[in-house]
PDB file of C-alpha atoms and ligand atoms in Angstrom:
ATOM      1  CA  LEU A   1      -4.305  -6.682  18.267  1.00 49.00           C
ATOM      2  CA  ARG A   2      -3.348  -8.521  15.201  1.00 65.00           C
ATOM      3  CA  PRO A   3      -6.504  -9.040  12.880  1.00 73.00           C
ATOM      4  CA  ASP A   4      -8.029 -12.214  11.758  1.00 87.00           C
ATOM      5  CA  MET A   5      -7.643 -12.752   7.810  1.00 92.00           C
ATOM      6  CA  ALA A   6     -10.109 -14.569   5.429  1.00 94.00           C
ATOM      7  CA  LYS A   7     -10.224 -15.339   1.644  1.00 95.00           C
ATOM      8  CA  ILE A   8     -12.393 -13.971  -1.129  1.00 96.00           C
ATOM      9  CA  LYS A   9     -11.783 -16.078  -4.507  1.00 96.00           C
ATOM     10  CA  GLY A  10      -8.616 -17.255  -2.929  1.00 96.00           C
ATOM     11  CA  ILE A  11      -7.117 -13.906  -1.936  1.00 97.00           C
ATOM     12  CA  MET A  12      -6.213 -13.255   1.521  1.00 96.00           C
ATOM     13  CA  LEU A  13      -7.861 -10.152   2.784  1.00 94.00           C
ATOM     14  CA  SER A  14      -8.787  -8.780   6.152  1.00 90.00           C
ATOM     15  CA  LYS A  15     -11.885 -10.602   7.699  1.00 89.00           C
ATOM     16  CA  PHE A  16     -13.653  -7.370   7.975  1.00 86.00           C
ATOM     17  CA  SER A  17     -13.361  -6.845   4.303  1.00 90.00           C
ATOM     18  CA  CYS A  18     -14.442 -10.383   3.545  1.00 92.00           C
ATOM     19  CA  GLU A  19     -17.688  -9.656   5.923  1.00 91.00           C
ATOM     20  CA  ASN A  20     -18.358  -6.547   3.787  1.00 91.00           C
ATOM     21  CA  TRP A  21     -17.326  -8.132   0.248  1.00 94.00           C
ATOM     22  CA  GLU A  22     -21.209  -7.459  -1.192  1.00 95.00           C
ATOM     23  CA  LYS A  23     -20.606  -4.103  -0.306  1.00 93.00           C
ATOM     24  CA  ILE A  24     -17.020  -3.520  -1.786  1.00 93.00           C
ATOM     25  CA  TRP A  25     -18.268  -5.821  -4.820  1.00 96.00           C
ATOM     26  CA  SER A  26     -20.923  -3.238  -5.681  1.00 95.00           C
ATOM     27  CA  PHE A  27     -19.381   0.049  -5.068  1.00 94.00           C
ATOM     28  CA  GLN A  28     -20.386   2.714  -7.494  1.00 94.00           C
ATOM     29  CA  ALA A  29     -17.509   4.223  -9.176  1.00 95.00           C
ATOM     30  CA  HIS A  30     -17.991   7.868 -10.980  1.00 95.00           C
ATOM     31  CA  PRO A  31     -16.468   8.173 -14.554  1.00 96.00           C
ATOM     32  CA  ASP A  32     -14.568  11.015 -13.360  1.00 95.00           C
ATOM     33  CA  ASP A  33     -12.642   8.693 -10.705  1.00 94.00           C
ATOM     34  CA  LEU A  34      -9.109   8.015 -10.923  1.00 95.00           C
ATOM     35  CA  LEU A  35      -8.208   4.561  -9.328  1.00 96.00           C
ATOM     36  CA  ILE A  36      -4.666   3.999  -8.025  1.00 96.00           C
ATOM     37  CA  ALA A  37      -4.060   0.441  -7.881  1.00 97.00           C
ATOM     38  CA  THR A  38      -0.882  -1.431  -6.702  1.00 98.00           C
ATOM     39  CA  TYR A  39       0.358  -4.469  -5.193  1.00 98.00           C
ATOM     40  CA  PRO A  40       1.302  -3.386  -1.367  1.00 97.00           C
ATOM     41  CA  LYS A  41       4.897  -1.505  -1.249  1.00 98.00           C
ATOM     42  CA  ALA A  42       4.967  -0.670  -4.759  1.00 98.00           C
ATOM     43  CA  GLY A  43       5.021   2.927  -4.336  1.00 98.00           C
ATOM     44  CA  THR A  44       1.528   3.769  -3.739  1.00 96.00           C
ATOM     45  CA  THR A  45       1.913   6.705  -1.424  1.00 95.00           C
ATOM     46  CA  TRP A  46       4.672   8.138  -3.639  1.00 97.00           C
ATOM     47  CA  ILE A  47       2.330   8.120  -6.787  1.00 97.00           C
ATOM     48  CA  GLN A  48      -0.738   9.492  -4.892  1.00 93.00           C
ATOM     49  CA  GLU A  49       1.226  12.587  -3.550  1.00 94.00           C
ATOM     50  CA  ILE A  50       2.452  13.107  -7.439  1.00 96.00           C
ATOM     51  CA  VAL A  51      -1.185  12.920  -8.805  1.00 95.00           C
ATOM     52  CA  ASP A  52      -2.182  15.316  -5.932  1.00 92.00           C
ATOM     53  CA  MET A  53       0.157  17.714  -6.604  1.00 94.00           C
ATOM     54  CA  ILE A  54      -0.386  17.517 -10.663  1.00 96.00           C
ATOM     55  CA  ILE A  55      -4.119  18.058 -10.099  1.00 93.00           C
ATOM     56  CA  HIS A  56      -3.617  20.859  -7.854  1.00 92.00           C
ATOM     57  CA  GLY A  57      -0.966  22.413 -10.270  1.00 94.00           C
ATOM     58  CA  GLY A  58       2.000  22.322  -7.649  1.00 93.00           C
ATOM     59  CA  ASP A  59       0.003  24.358  -5.028  1.00 92.00           C
ATOM     60  CA  ILE A  60       0.955  22.419  -1.711  1.00 88.00           C
ATOM     61  CA  GLU A  61      -1.316  24.501   0.547  1.00 87.00           C
ATOM     62  CA  MET A  62      -4.355  23.509  -1.794  1.00 85.00           C
ATOM     63  CA  CYS A  63      -3.267  19.877  -1.273  1.00 83.00           C
ATOM     64  CA  GLN A  64      -3.451  20.170   2.145  1.00 79.00           C
ATOM     65  CA  ARG A  65      -6.780  22.186   2.410  1.00 76.00           C
ATOM     66  CA  ALA A  66      -8.557  20.356  -0.242  1.00 73.00           C
ATOM     67  CA  PRO A  67      -7.517  16.915  -0.408  1.00 69.00           C
ATOM     68  CA  ILE A  68      -8.744  14.916  -3.166  1.00 70.00           C
ATOM     69  CA  ILE A  69      -7.248  11.863  -2.250  1.00 72.00           C
ATOM     70  CA  LEU A  70      -8.387   9.332  -0.084  1.00 68.00           C
ATOM     71  CA  ARG A  71      -5.280   8.639   1.675  1.00 70.00           C
ATOM     72  CA  GLN A  72      -6.357   6.087   4.132  1.00 64.00           C
ATOM     73  CA  PRO A  73      -8.051   3.595   4.019  1.00 64.00           C
ATOM     74  CA  PHE A  74      -8.525   1.674   0.501  1.00 82.00           C
ATOM     75  CA  ILE A  75     -11.836   1.003  -0.943  1.00 87.00           C
ATOM     76  CA  GLU A  76     -11.627  -2.533   0.250  1.00 88.00           C
ATOM     77  CA  HIS A  77     -10.699  -1.312   3.960  1.00 82.00           C
ATOM     78  CA  HIS A  78     -12.787  -2.293   6.856  1.00 70.00           C
ATOM     79  CA  SER A  79     -11.571  -2.613  10.277  1.00 69.00           C
ATOM     80  CA  THR A  80     -12.394  -1.690  13.903  1.00 69.00           C
ATOM     81  CA  LEU A  81      -9.437   0.662  13.949  1.00 69.00           C
ATOM     82  CA  MET A  82     -10.227   2.946  11.031  1.00 73.00           C
ATOM     83  CA  PRO A  83     -13.279   4.013   9.285  1.00 77.00           C
ATOM     84  CA  SER A  84     -14.605   2.236   6.341  1.00 85.00           C
ATOM     85  CA  GLY A  85     -12.824   2.819   3.262  1.00 88.00           C
ATOM     86  CA  LEU A  86     -16.338   2.702   1.209  1.00 88.00           C
ATOM     87  CA  LYS A  87     -17.840   5.294   3.737  1.00 87.00           C
ATOM     88  CA  LEU A  88     -14.975   7.657   3.195  1.00 87.00           C
ATOM     89  CA  ALA A  89     -15.032   7.041  -0.533  1.00 89.00           C
ATOM     90  CA  GLU A  90     -18.794   7.714  -0.784  1.00 88.00           C
ATOM     91  CA  ALA A  91     -18.715  10.911   1.445  1.00 87.00           C
ATOM     92  CA  MET A  92     -16.115  12.464  -1.283  1.00 86.00           C
ATOM     93  CA  PRO A  93     -17.368  14.464  -4.068  1.00 83.00           C
ATOM     94  CA  PRO A  94     -15.991  13.203  -7.524  1.00 81.00           C
ATOM     95  CA  PRO A  95     -13.645  13.440  -9.050  1.00 84.00           C
ATOM     96  CA  ARG A  96     -12.172  11.470  -6.441  1.00 89.00           C
ATOM     97  CA  ILE A  97      -8.808   9.570  -6.236  1.00 91.00           C
ATOM     98  CA  LEU A  98      -9.253   6.037  -4.956  1.00 93.00           C
ATOM     99  CA  LYS A  99      -6.821   3.485  -3.701  1.00 94.00           C
ATOM    100  CA  THR A 100      -6.783  -0.098  -4.131  1.00 96.00           C
ATOM    101  CA  HIS A 101      -4.411  -3.322  -3.650  1.00 96.00           C
ATOM    102  CA  LEU A 102      -6.867  -5.552  -4.974  1.00 97.00           C
ATOM    103  CA  PRO A 103      -5.877  -7.965  -7.836  1.00 98.00           C
ATOM    104  CA  VAL A 104      -7.379  -6.953 -10.891  1.00 98.00           C
ATOM    105  CA  GLN A 105     -10.209  -9.600 -10.793  1.00 98.00           C
ATOM    106  CA  LEU A 106     -11.516  -8.386  -7.745  1.00 98.00           C
ATOM    107  CA  VAL A 107     -11.980  -4.756  -8.698  1.00 97.00           C
ATOM    108  CA  PRO A 108     -15.630  -3.825  -8.455  1.00 97.00           C
ATOM    109  CA  PRO A 109     -17.115  -4.024 -11.858  1.00 97.00           C
ATOM    110  CA  SER A 110     -18.412  -0.300 -11.984  1.00 97.00           C
ATOM    111  CA  PHE A 111     -14.784   0.836 -12.325  1.00 97.00           C
ATOM    112  CA  TRP A 112     -14.712  -0.919 -15.985  1.00 98.00           C
ATOM    113  CA  GLU A 113     -18.399  -0.108 -16.708  1.00 98.00           C
ATOM    114  CA  LYS A 114     -17.567   3.561 -15.911  1.00 97.00           C
ATOM    115  CA  ASP A 115     -14.448   3.278 -17.882  1.00 97.00           C
ATOM    116  CA  CYS A 116     -12.347   5.069 -14.999  1.00 97.00           C
ATOM    117  CA  LYS A 117      -8.731   5.851 -15.663  1.00 98.00           C
ATOM    118  CA  ILE A 118      -6.428   3.811 -13.584  1.00 98.00           C
ATOM    119  CA  ILE A 119      -2.643   4.161 -12.730  1.00 98.00           C
ATOM    120  CA  TYR A 120      -1.170   0.938 -11.810  1.00 98.00           C
ATOM    121  CA  ILE A 121       2.664   1.005 -10.145  1.00 98.00           C
ATOM    122  CA  ALA A 122       4.604  -2.285 -10.101  1.00 98.00           C
ATOM    123  CA  ARG A 123       7.712  -2.660  -8.149  1.00 98.00           C
ATOM    124  CA  ASN A 124      10.360  -5.649  -8.571  1.00 98.00           C
ATOM    125  CA  ALA A 125       9.349  -8.727  -6.800  1.00 98.00           C
ATOM    126  CA  LYS A 126      12.255  -9.128  -4.231  1.00 98.00           C
ATOM    127  CA  ASP A 127      12.199  -5.427  -3.270  1.00 98.00           C
ATOM    128  CA  SER A 128       8.394  -5.631  -2.852  1.00 98.00           C
ATOM    129  CA  LEU A 129       8.864  -8.667  -0.543  1.00 98.00           C
ATOM    130  CA  VAL A 130      11.387  -7.124   1.691  1.00 98.00           C
ATOM    131  CA  SER A 131       9.147  -3.644   2.056  1.00 98.00           C
ATOM    132  CA  TYR A 132       6.379  -5.844   2.585  1.00 98.00           C
ATOM    133  CA  TYR A 133       8.072  -8.008   5.489  1.00 98.00           C
ATOM    134  CA  HIS A 134       8.962  -4.764   7.300  1.00 98.00           C
ATOM    135  CA  PHE A 135       5.318  -3.397   6.840  1.00 96.00           C
ATOM    136  CA  GLN A 136       3.828  -6.565   8.285  1.00 96.00           C
ATOM    137  CA  ARG A 137       6.253  -6.396  11.162  1.00 96.00           C
ATOM    138  CA  MET A 138       4.856  -2.566  11.970  1.00 93.00           C
ATOM    139  CA  ASN A 139       1.633  -2.653  10.893  1.00 92.00           C
ATOM    140  CA  LYS A 140      -1.117  -3.756  13.568  1.00 87.00           C
ATOM    141  CA  MET A 141      -3.480  -4.263  11.030  1.00 86.00           C
ATOM    142  CA  LEU A 142      -1.852  -7.045   9.201  1.00 91.00           C
ATOM    143  CA  PRO A 143      -0.734 -10.458  10.353  1.00 93.00           C
ATOM    144  CA  ASP A 144       2.584 -10.891  12.296  1.00 94.00           C
ATOM    145  CA  PRO A 145       4.994 -11.889   9.259  1.00 96.00           C
ATOM    146  CA  GLY A 146       7.022 -14.403  11.449  1.00 97.00           C
ATOM    147  CA  THR A 147      10.750 -14.798  11.115  1.00 98.00           C
ATOM    148  CA  TRP A 148      12.216 -13.618   7.760  1.00 98.00           C
ATOM    149  CA  GLN A 149      12.633 -17.082   6.556  1.00 98.00           C
ATOM    150  CA  GLU A 150       9.035 -17.760   7.282  1.00 98.00           C
ATOM    151  CA  TYR A 151       7.613 -14.841   5.707  1.00 98.00           C
ATOM    152  CA  PHE A 152       9.871 -15.420   2.579  1.00 98.00           C
ATOM    153  CA  GLU A 153       8.069 -18.797   2.165  1.00 98.00           C
ATOM    154  CA  LYS A 154       4.679 -17.240   2.783  1.00 97.00           C
ATOM    155  CA  PHE A 155       5.328 -14.540   0.075  1.00 98.00           C
ATOM    156  CA  LEU A 156       6.266 -17.035  -2.477  1.00 98.00           C
ATOM    157  CA  ALA A 157       3.106 -19.136  -1.542  1.00 97.00           C
ATOM    158  CA  GLY A 158       0.834 -15.909  -2.018  1.00 97.00           C
ATOM    159  CA  GLU A 159      -0.104 -16.566   1.574  1.00 96.00           C
ATOM    160  CA  VAL A 160       0.122 -12.752   2.266  1.00 97.00           C
ATOM    161  CA  PRO A 161      -2.493 -10.046   2.499  1.00 96.00           C
ATOM    162  CA  TRP A 162      -4.114  -9.299  -1.153  1.00 97.00           C
ATOM    163  CA  GLY A 163      -2.446 -12.434  -2.410  1.00 98.00           C
ATOM    164  CA  PRO A 164       0.284 -13.376  -4.695  1.00 98.00           C
ATOM    165  CA  TRP A 165       2.798 -10.893  -6.215  1.00 98.00           C
ATOM    166  CA  HIS A 166       3.165 -12.599  -9.457  1.00 98.00           C
ATOM    167  CA  ASP A 167      -0.588 -12.891 -10.150  1.00 98.00           C
ATOM    168  CA  HIS A 168      -0.928  -9.359  -9.310  1.00 98.00           C
ATOM    169  CA  VAL A 169       1.257  -7.594 -11.610  1.00 98.00           C
ATOM    170  CA  LYS A 170       0.507 -10.055 -14.475  1.00 98.00           C
ATOM    171  CA  GLY A 171      -3.249  -9.544 -14.100  1.00 98.00           C
ATOM    172  CA  TRP A 172      -2.881  -5.799 -14.059  1.00 98.00           C
ATOM    173  CA  TRP A 173      -0.594  -6.110 -17.334  1.00 98.00           C
ATOM    174  CA  LYS A 174      -2.952  -7.874 -19.149  1.00 98.00           C
ATOM    175  CA  ALA A 175      -6.021  -5.722 -18.181  1.00 98.00           C
ATOM    176  CA  LYS A 176      -3.962  -2.849 -19.638  1.00 97.00           C
ATOM    177  CA  GLU A 177      -5.035  -4.083 -23.040  1.00 95.00           C
ATOM    178  CA  ARG A 178      -8.574  -3.521 -22.588  1.00 94.00           C
ATOM    179  CA  GLN A 179      -8.815  -0.672 -20.156  1.00 95.00           C
ATOM    180  CA  ARG A 180      -7.307   2.719 -19.288  1.00 97.00           C
ATOM    181  CA  ILE A 181      -4.596   1.800 -17.427  1.00 98.00           C
ATOM    182  CA  LEU A 182      -1.262   3.744 -16.899  1.00 98.00           C
ATOM    183  CA  TYR A 183       1.313   1.013 -15.960  1.00 98.00           C
ATOM    184  CA  LEU A 184       4.191   2.678 -14.189  1.00 98.00           C
ATOM    185  CA  PHE A 185       7.306   1.052 -12.427  1.00 98.00           C
ATOM    186  CA  TYR A 186       8.865   2.112  -9.312  1.00 98.00           C
ATOM    187  CA  GLU A 187      12.290   1.637 -10.726  1.00 97.00           C
ATOM    188  CA  ASP A 188      11.779   3.997 -13.474  1.00 97.00           C
ATOM    189  CA  MET A 189      10.177   6.476 -11.272  1.00 98.00           C
ATOM    190  CA  LYS A 190      13.627   6.225  -9.101  1.00 97.00           C
ATOM    191  CA  ALA A 191      15.700   6.343 -12.392  1.00 96.00           C
ATOM    192  CA  ASP A 192      14.016   9.547 -13.844  1.00 97.00           C
ATOM    193  CA  LEU A 193      11.188  11.124 -12.047  1.00 97.00           C
ATOM    194  CA  ALA A 194      10.649  13.902 -14.454  1.00 97.00           C
ATOM    195  CA  ARG A 195      10.149  11.673 -17.165  1.00 98.00           C
ATOM    196  CA  GLU A 196       7.509   9.544 -15.224  1.00 98.00           C
ATOM    197  CA  ILE A 197       5.721  12.569 -14.150  1.00 98.00           C
ATOM    198  CA  GLN A 198       5.329  13.644 -17.808  1.00 98.00           C
ATOM    199  CA  LYS A 199       3.606  10.353 -18.433  1.00 98.00           C
ATOM    200  CA  VAL A 200       1.288  10.932 -15.526  1.00 98.00           C
ATOM    201  CA  MET A 201       0.606  14.468 -16.757  1.00 98.00           C
ATOM    202  CA  LYS A 202      -0.273  13.325 -20.321  1.00 98.00           C
ATOM    203  CA  PHE A 203      -2.623  10.582 -18.932  1.00 98.00           C
ATOM    204  CA  LEU A 204      -4.310  12.941 -17.016  1.00 97.00           C
ATOM    205  CA  GLU A 205      -4.416  15.517 -19.712  1.00 97.00           C
ATOM    206  CA  LYS A 206      -2.628  18.230 -17.605  1.00 97.00           C
ATOM    207  CA  ASP A 207      -0.025  20.540 -18.702  1.00 96.00           C
ATOM    208  CA  LEU A 208       2.239  22.268 -16.312  1.00 97.00           C
ATOM    209  CA  ARG A 209       5.316  24.628 -16.360  1.00 97.00           C
ATOM    210  CA  GLU A 210       8.703  23.313 -15.919  1.00 97.00           C
ATOM    211  CA  GLU A 211       9.129  25.028 -12.551  1.00 97.00           C
ATOM    212  CA  VAL A 212       5.937  23.569 -11.313  1.00 97.00           C
ATOM    213  CA  ILE A 213       7.071  20.134 -12.286  1.00 97.00           C
ATOM    214  CA  GLU A 214      10.447  20.822 -10.419  1.00 97.00           C
ATOM    215  CA  LYS A 215       8.526  21.802  -7.429  1.00 97.00           C
ATOM    216  CA  ILE A 216       6.559  18.352  -7.649  1.00 97.00           C
ATOM    217  CA  ILE A 217       9.815  16.509  -7.706  1.00 98.00           C
ATOM    218  CA  ARG A 218      11.131  18.377  -4.513  1.00 97.00           C
ATOM    219  CA  HIS A 219       8.025  17.784  -2.811  1.00 96.00           C
ATOM    220  CA  THR A 220       7.888  14.012  -3.715  1.00 97.00           C
ATOM    221  CA  SER A 221      11.539  13.340  -3.130  1.00 97.00           C
ATOM    222  CA  PHE A 222      12.039  10.636  -0.600  1.00 97.00           C
ATOM    223  CA  GLN A 223      13.384  13.015   2.174  1.00 97.00           C
ATOM    224  CA  ALA A 224      10.442  15.315   1.872  1.00 96.00           C
ATOM    225  CA  MET A 225       7.971  12.401   1.913  1.00 95.00           C
ATOM    226  CA  LYS A 226       9.675  11.338   5.094  1.00 95.00           C
ATOM    227  CA  GLU A 227       9.383  14.549   6.683  1.00 94.00           C
ATOM    228  CA  ASN A 228       5.988  15.177   5.749  1.00 92.00           C
ATOM    229  CA  PRO A 229       3.454  13.940   8.263  1.00 86.00           C
ATOM    230  CA  MET A 230       0.806  13.577   5.599  1.00 84.00           C
ATOM    231  CA  THR A 231       2.702  11.196   3.764  1.00 88.00           C
ATOM    232  CA  ASN A 232       5.077   9.412   6.447  1.00 87.00           C
ATOM    233  CA  TYR A 233       1.712   8.275   8.122  1.00 85.00           C
ATOM    234  CA  THR A 234       2.864   8.971  11.500  1.00 84.00           C
ATOM    235  CA  PHE A 235      -0.689  10.075  12.300  1.00 80.00           C
ATOM    236  CA  LEU A 236      -1.941   6.429  11.685  1.00 81.00           C
ATOM    237  CA  PRO A 237      -2.333   4.701  15.477  1.00 80.00           C
ATOM    238  CA  SER A 238      -2.030   1.336  13.315  1.00 82.00           C
ATOM    239  CA  ILE A 239       1.625   1.788  12.286  1.00 87.00           C
ATOM    240  CA  ASP A 240       4.514   1.372  14.873  1.00 91.00           C
ATOM    241  CA  HIS A 241       7.376   3.383  13.459  1.00 91.00           C
ATOM    242  CA  SER A 242       9.662   2.503  16.233  1.00 91.00           C
ATOM    243  CA  ILE A 243       9.602  -1.016  14.882  1.00 93.00           C
ATOM    244  CA  SER A 244      10.180   0.244  11.039  1.00 92.00           C
ATOM    245  CA  PRO A 245       9.608   3.554   9.711  1.00 91.00           C
ATOM    246  CA  PHE A 246       6.759   3.572   6.807  1.00 92.00           C
ATOM    247  CA  ILE A 247       9.069   5.666   4.584  1.00 94.00           C
ATOM    248  CA  ARG A 248      11.799   3.240   5.138  1.00 95.00           C
ATOM    249  CA  LYS A 249      14.559   3.101   2.583  1.00 96.00           C
ATOM    250  CA  GLY A 250      13.225   3.786  -0.729  1.00 97.00           C
ATOM    251  CA  ILE A 251      15.696   2.406  -2.790  1.00 96.00           C
ATOM    252  CA  VAL A 252      16.143  -0.497  -5.638  1.00 97.00           C
ATOM    253  CA  GLY A 253      17.973  -3.366  -4.701  1.00 96.00           C
ATOM    254  CA  ASP A 254      17.536  -3.567  -0.691  1.00 96.00           C
ATOM    255  CA  TRP A 255      16.657  -7.271  -1.462  1.00 97.00           C
ATOM    256  CA  LYS A 256      20.486  -8.013  -1.571  1.00 96.00           C
ATOM    257  CA  THR A 257      21.024  -7.131   2.253  1.00 97.00           C
ATOM    258  CA  HIS A 258      18.099  -9.465   3.279  1.00 97.00           C
ATOM    259  CA  PHE A 259      18.391 -12.595   0.633  1.00 98.00           C
ATOM    260  CA  THR A 260      20.479 -15.568   1.201  1.00 98.00           C
ATOM    261  CA  VAL A 261      22.227 -17.100  -1.687  1.00 97.00           C
ATOM    262  CA  LEU A 262      20.056 -20.344  -1.125  1.00 98.00           C
ATOM    263  CA  GLN A 263      16.979 -18.035  -0.949  1.00 98.00           C
ATOM    264  CA  ASN A 264      17.739 -16.158  -3.977  1.00 97.00           C
ATOM    265  CA  GLU A 265      18.261 -19.396  -5.833  1.00 97.00           C
ATOM    266  CA  ARG A 266      14.975 -20.494  -4.685  1.00 97.00           C
ATOM    267  CA  PHE A 267      13.339 -17.329  -5.553  1.00 97.00           C
ATOM    268  CA  ASP A 268      14.673 -17.223  -9.018  1.00 96.00           C
ATOM    269  CA  GLU A 269      13.665 -20.738  -9.874  1.00 97.00           C
ATOM    270  CA  ASP A 270      10.013 -20.025  -8.785  1.00 97.00           C
ATOM    271  CA  TYR A 271       9.964 -16.795 -10.324  1.00 97.00           C
ATOM    272  CA  ARG A 272      10.995 -18.123 -13.799  1.00 96.00           C
ATOM    273  CA  LYS A 273       8.140 -20.636 -13.594  1.00 97.00           C
ATOM    274  CA  LYS A 274       5.280 -18.202 -12.618  1.00 97.00           C
ATOM    275  CA  MET A 275       6.590 -15.514 -15.051  1.00 97.00           C
ATOM    276  CA  MET A 276       6.817 -17.533 -18.033  1.00 95.00           C
ATOM    277  CA  GLY A 277       5.089 -16.547 -20.803  1.00 93.00           C
ATOM    278  CA  THR A 278       4.480 -13.147 -19.941  1.00 95.00           C
ATOM    279  CA  SER A 279       5.661 -10.037 -21.829  1.00 96.00           C
ATOM    280  CA  LEU A 280       6.084  -8.178 -18.346  1.00 97.00           C
ATOM    281  CA  THR A 281       9.576  -7.540 -17.695  1.00 94.00           C
ATOM    282  CA  PHE A 282      11.608  -5.718 -14.616  1.00 93.00           C
ATOM    283  CA  CYS A 283      14.852  -4.184 -14.649  1.00 81.00           C
ATOM    284  CA  ASN A 284      17.264  -6.357 -12.376  1.00 68.00           C
ATOM    285  CA  GLU A 285      14.694  -8.720 -12.065  1.00 66.00           C
ATOM    286  CA  LEU A 286      16.780 -11.624 -11.382  1.00 60.00           C
TER     287      LEU A 286
HETATM  288  P1  LIG B 301      10.728   0.559   1.278  1.00 52.19           P
HETATM  289  O1  LIG B 301      10.114  -0.028   2.248  1.00 52.19           O
HETATM  290  O2  LIG B 301      11.676   0.056   0.451  1.00 52.19           O
HETATM  291  O3  LIG B 301      11.677   1.627   1.726  1.00 52.19           O
HETATM  292  P2  LIG B 301       3.703   2.053  -0.451  1.00 52.19           P
HETATM  293  O4  LIG B 301       3.352   3.433  -0.505  1.00 52.19           O
HETATM  294  O5  LIG B 301       3.009   1.279  -1.662  1.00 52.19           O
HETATM  295  O6  LIG B 301       3.203   1.332   0.759  1.00 52.19           O
HETATM  296  O7  LIG B 301       4.951   1.642  -0.708  1.00 52.19           O
HETATM  297  C1  LIG B 301       6.089   2.000   0.323  1.00 52.19           C
HETATM  298  C2  LIG B 301       7.298   2.018  -0.096  1.00 52.19           C
HETATM  299  O8  LIG B 301       7.714   3.163  -1.270  1.00 52.19           O
HETATM  300  C3  LIG B 301       8.607   1.977   0.935  1.00 52.19           C
HETATM  301  O9  LIG B 301       9.542   1.250   0.400  1.00 52.19           O
HETATM  302  C4  LIG B 301       8.687   3.516   0.933  1.00 52.19           C
HETATM  303  O10 LIG B 301      10.063   3.991   1.705  1.00 52.19           O
HETATM  304  C5  LIG B 301       8.813   3.634  -0.665  1.00 52.19           C
HETATM  305  N1  LIG B 301       8.759   5.198  -0.802  1.00 52.19           N
HETATM  306  C6  LIG B 301       7.663   6.078  -0.529  1.00 52.19           C
HETATM  307  N2  LIG B 301       7.841   7.406  -1.127  1.00 52.19           N
HETATM  308  C7  LIG B 301       9.094   7.186  -1.684  1.00 52.19           C
HETATM  309  C8  LIG B 301       9.686   8.153  -2.474  1.00 52.19           C
HETATM  310  N3  LIG B 301       9.354   9.654  -2.542  1.00 52.19           N
HETATM  311  N4  LIG B 301      10.774   7.766  -3.405  1.00 52.19           N
HETATM  312  C9  LIG B 301      11.185   6.584  -3.164  1.00 52.19           C
HETATM  313  N5  LIG B 301      10.627   5.764  -2.691  1.00 52.19           N
HETATM  314  C10 LIG B 301       9.556   6.133  -1.748  1.00 52.19           C
END
């Protein structure tokens, strides 16, 4: 059942996405579209739930009745298991909230031409690696990760779906200079969610009362999202929650329970080389 992968401009994507690449590249964005962009496992589902709540003024029922979020799949998503992301997106009236894991250079040009707002979330490399490993274990639409050691090497080589983490976070960081991109960090959201929600509200030009913000914080807490079938993805046939739940641990620093001392040294050395010269930094990055 594990799918074939292929490459577009050196980036590993599903074979189906590659076969449909022309359609994806020519996707027509609308100026009112909001794009949520992330490297996989950075907190995509978390931010999309927050955005949905902000736009609906904290009305949970409205979020369920009139979803404006393309929950699954992503615009670049094509597979035999689920409907095409493009078809789903095209069927939605604007303003749409779309999702992508594409590195910045592969984002359909229409998003830049229409000057769409974009929210990007980055998560530190080591926790991203750990979370991605468990995700590839349980997601039938992604390649089998192999052993932990094998996956560790694949991640460093960028031989994982959507390509290397380092180029992804750096590429989007640079794009922020020229585009309307709100660049957020998973670790900041864990540290002070109210402050990060305020940033999103400002970016979306929304003003909400204090009690509404408190409601959003409760609704998007780790525990609430773990229990919510819309956000824990128990409805997705492609995910085997008996192997690993989708909303798994939700913490900063889980890499410490996975990395060996040697792996950590190897990772840090590689990290310093790849992140040299960028102004982008992560808390607890090494
Ligand atoms: P872990 O595997 O480390 O637990 P994405 O939505 O981009 O696939 O990211 C999934 C990761 O975000 C998972 O990380 C998941 O547990 C975490 N996550 C989801 N909702 C969260 C929340 N409300 N608070 C903290 N982490 C959350």
